[in-house]
PDB file of C-alpha atoms in Angstrom:
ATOM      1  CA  UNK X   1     -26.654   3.162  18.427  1.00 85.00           C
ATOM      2  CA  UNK X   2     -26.220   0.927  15.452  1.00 90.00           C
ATOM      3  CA  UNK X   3     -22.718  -1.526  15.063  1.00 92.00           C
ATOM      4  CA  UNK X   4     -21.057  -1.308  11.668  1.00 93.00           C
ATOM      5  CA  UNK X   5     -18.699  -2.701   9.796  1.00 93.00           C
ATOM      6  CA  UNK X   6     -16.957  -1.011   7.048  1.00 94.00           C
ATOM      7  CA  UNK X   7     -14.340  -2.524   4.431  1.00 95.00           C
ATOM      8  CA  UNK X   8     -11.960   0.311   2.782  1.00 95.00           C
ATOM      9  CA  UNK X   9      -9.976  -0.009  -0.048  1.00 95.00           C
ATOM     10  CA  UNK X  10      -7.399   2.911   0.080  1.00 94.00           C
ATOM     11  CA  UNK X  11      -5.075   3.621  -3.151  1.00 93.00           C
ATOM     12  CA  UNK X  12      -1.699   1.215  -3.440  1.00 89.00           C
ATOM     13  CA  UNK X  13       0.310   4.429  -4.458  1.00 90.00           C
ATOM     14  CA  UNK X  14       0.608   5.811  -0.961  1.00 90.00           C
ATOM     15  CA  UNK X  15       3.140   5.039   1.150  1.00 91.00           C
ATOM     16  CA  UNK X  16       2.113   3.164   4.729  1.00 90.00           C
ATOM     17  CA  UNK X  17       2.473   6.928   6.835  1.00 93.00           C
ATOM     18  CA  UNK X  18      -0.142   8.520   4.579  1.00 93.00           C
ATOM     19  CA  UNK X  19      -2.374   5.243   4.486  1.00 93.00           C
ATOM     20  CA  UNK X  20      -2.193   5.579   8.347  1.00 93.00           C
ATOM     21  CA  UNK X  21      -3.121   8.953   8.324  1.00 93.00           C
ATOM     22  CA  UNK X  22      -6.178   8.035   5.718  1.00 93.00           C
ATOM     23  CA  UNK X  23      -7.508   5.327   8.912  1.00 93.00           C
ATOM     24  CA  UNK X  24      -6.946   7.519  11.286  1.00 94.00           C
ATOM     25  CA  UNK X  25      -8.659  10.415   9.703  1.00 93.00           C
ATOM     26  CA  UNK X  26     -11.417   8.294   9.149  1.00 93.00           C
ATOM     27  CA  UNK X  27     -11.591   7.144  13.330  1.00 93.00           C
ATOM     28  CA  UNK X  28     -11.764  10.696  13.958  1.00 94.00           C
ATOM     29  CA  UNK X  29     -14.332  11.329  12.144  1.00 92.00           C
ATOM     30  CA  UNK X  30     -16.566   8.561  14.030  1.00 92.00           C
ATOM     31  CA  UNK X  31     -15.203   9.357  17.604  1.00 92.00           C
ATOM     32  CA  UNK X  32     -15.692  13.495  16.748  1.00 92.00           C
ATOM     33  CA  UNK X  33     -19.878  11.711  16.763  1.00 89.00           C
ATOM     34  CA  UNK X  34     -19.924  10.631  19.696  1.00 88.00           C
ATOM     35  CA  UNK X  35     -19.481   6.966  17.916  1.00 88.00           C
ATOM     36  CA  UNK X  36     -17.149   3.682  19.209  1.00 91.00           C
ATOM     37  CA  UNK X  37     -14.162   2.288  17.443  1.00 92.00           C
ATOM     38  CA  UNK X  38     -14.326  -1.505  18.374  1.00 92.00           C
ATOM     39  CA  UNK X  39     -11.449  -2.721  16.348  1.00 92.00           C
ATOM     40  CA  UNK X  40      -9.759  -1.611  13.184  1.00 92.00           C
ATOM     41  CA  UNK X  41      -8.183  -4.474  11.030  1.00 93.00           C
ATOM     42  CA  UNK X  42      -5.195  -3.400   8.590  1.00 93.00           C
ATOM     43  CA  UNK X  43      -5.768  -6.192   5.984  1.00 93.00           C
ATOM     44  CA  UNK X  44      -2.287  -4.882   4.358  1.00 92.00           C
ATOM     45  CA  UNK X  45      -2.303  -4.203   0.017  1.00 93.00           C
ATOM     46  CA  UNK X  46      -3.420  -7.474  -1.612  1.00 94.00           C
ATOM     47  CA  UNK X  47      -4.339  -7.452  -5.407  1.00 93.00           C
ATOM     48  CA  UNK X  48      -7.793  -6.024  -6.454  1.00 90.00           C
ATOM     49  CA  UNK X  49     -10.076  -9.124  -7.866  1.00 89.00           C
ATOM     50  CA  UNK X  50     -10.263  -6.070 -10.886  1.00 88.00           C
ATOM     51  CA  UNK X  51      -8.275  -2.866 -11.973  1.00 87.00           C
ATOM     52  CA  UNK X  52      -9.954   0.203 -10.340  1.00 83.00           C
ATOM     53  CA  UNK X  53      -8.404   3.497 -11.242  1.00 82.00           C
ATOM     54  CA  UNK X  54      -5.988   2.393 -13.571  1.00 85.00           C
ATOM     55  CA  UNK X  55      -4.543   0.438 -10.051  1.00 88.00           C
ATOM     56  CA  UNK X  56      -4.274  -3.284  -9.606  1.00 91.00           C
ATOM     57  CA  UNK X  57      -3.747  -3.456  -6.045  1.00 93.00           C
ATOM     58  CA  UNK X  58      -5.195  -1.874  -2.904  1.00 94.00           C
ATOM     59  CA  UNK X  59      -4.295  -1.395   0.555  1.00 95.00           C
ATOM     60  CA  UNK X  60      -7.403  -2.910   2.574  1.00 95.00           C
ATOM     61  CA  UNK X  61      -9.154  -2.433   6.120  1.00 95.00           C
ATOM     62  CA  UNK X  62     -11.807  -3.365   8.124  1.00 95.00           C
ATOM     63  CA  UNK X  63     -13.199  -0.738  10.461  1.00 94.00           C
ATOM     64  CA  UNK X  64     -15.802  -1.992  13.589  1.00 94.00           C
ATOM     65  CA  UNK X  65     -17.770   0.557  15.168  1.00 93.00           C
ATOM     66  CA  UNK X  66     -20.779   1.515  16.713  1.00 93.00           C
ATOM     67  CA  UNK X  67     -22.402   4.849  15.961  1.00 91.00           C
ATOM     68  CA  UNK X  68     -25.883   6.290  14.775  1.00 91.00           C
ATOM     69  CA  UNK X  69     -27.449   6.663  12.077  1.00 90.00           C
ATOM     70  CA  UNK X  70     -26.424   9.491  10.844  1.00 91.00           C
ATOM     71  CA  UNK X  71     -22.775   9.406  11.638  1.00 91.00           C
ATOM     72  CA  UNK X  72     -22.310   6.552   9.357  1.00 90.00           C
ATOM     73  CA  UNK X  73     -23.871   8.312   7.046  1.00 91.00           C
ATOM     74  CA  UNK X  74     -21.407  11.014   6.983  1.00 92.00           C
ATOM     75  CA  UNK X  75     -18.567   8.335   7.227  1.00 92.00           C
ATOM     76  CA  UNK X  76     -19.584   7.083   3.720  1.00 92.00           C
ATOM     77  CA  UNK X  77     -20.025  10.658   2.145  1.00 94.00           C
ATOM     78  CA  UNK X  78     -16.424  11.394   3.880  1.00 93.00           C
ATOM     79  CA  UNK X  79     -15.300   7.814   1.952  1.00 92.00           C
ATOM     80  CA  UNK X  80     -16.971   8.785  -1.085  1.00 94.00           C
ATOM     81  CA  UNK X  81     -15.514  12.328  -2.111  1.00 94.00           C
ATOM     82  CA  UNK X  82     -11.773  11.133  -0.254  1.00 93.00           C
ATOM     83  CA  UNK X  83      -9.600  10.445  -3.413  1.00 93.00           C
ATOM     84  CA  UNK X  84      -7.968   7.942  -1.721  1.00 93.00           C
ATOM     85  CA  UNK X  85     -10.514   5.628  -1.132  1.00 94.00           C
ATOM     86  CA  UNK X  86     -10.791   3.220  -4.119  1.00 94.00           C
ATOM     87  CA  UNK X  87     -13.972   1.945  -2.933  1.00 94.00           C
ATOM     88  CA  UNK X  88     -16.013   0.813   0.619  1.00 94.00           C
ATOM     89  CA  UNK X  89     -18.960  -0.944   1.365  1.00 94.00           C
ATOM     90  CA  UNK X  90     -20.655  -0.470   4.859  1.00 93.00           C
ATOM     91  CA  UNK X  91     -22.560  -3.351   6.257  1.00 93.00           C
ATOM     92  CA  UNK X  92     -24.719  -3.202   9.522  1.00 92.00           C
ATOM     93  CA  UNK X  93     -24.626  -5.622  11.996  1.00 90.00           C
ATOM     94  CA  UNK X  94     -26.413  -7.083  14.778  1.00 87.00           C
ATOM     95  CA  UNK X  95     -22.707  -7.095  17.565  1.00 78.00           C
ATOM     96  CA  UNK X  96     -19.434  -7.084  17.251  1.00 65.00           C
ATOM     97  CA  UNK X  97     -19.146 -10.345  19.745  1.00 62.00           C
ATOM     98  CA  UNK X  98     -15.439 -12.036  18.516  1.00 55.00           C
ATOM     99  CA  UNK X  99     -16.358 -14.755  21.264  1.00 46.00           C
ATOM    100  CA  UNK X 100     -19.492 -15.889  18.941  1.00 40.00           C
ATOM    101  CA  UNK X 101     -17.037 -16.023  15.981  1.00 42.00           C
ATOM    102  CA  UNK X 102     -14.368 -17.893  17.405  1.00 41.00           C
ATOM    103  CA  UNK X 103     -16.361 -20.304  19.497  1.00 37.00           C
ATOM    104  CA  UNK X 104     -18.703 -22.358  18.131  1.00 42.00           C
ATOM    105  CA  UNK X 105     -22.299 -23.001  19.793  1.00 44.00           C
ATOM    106  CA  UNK X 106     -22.170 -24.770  22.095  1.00 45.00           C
ATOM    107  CA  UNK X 107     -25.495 -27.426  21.481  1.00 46.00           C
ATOM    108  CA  UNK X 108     -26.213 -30.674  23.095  1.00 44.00           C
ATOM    109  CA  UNK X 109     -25.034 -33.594  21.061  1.00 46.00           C
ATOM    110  CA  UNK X 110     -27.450 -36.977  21.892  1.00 47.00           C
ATOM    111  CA  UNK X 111     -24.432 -38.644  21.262  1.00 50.00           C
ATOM    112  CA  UNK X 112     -26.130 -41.424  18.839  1.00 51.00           C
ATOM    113  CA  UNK X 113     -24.204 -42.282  15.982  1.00 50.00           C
ATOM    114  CA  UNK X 114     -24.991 -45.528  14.573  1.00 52.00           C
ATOM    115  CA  UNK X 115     -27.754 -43.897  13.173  1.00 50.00           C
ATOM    116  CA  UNK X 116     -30.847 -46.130  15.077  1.00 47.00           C
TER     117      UNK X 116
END
């Protein structure tokens, strides 16, 4: 089992139900694997860095998961050929830890600053 993280942009001409549906459509698909939602940010429509699709905003999210292999590849073919999705990009990760994100290290300072 592999973690994941997968940006979506979904088209701005939906209204928020059908958007919902789109995410949730998606989550199925991982869970029907046998894969793990970790968290699912809704990023909200912000304005596309470039016109895709004739549209200059998108609606975006960040999925977290944890599946194999193969179900991520089926959850970018699903992305792919859905005519809703503007455009994704799936990244692989090493965890999902928000504690190392919001925390930082914790090292051992010597505590010398007057640089001698």
């Amino acid at each position: 089992v592999r973690a994941y993280e997968t940006i979506i942009v979904i088209d701005s001409k939906l209204e928020d139900e059908p958007i919902g549906e789109e995410i949730e459509t998606l989550e199925a698909l991982i869970k029907s694997h046998a894969g793990e939602i970790v968290d699912t940010e809704r990023w909200g429509r912000r304005k596309l860095s470039f016109e895709m699709n004739n549209r200059q905003q998108g609606y975006y999210t960040l999925m977290k998961y944890n599946a194999d292999k193969s179900v991520r590849e089926d959850f970018d073919r699903s992305c792919k050929l859905n005519e809703n999705v503007l455009r994704y990009m799936t990244v692989r990760v090493k965890t999902h830890s928000a504690k190392a994100i919001a925390q930082p290290s914790e090292e051992k300072q010597t505590g010398d600053t007057d640089g001698s």
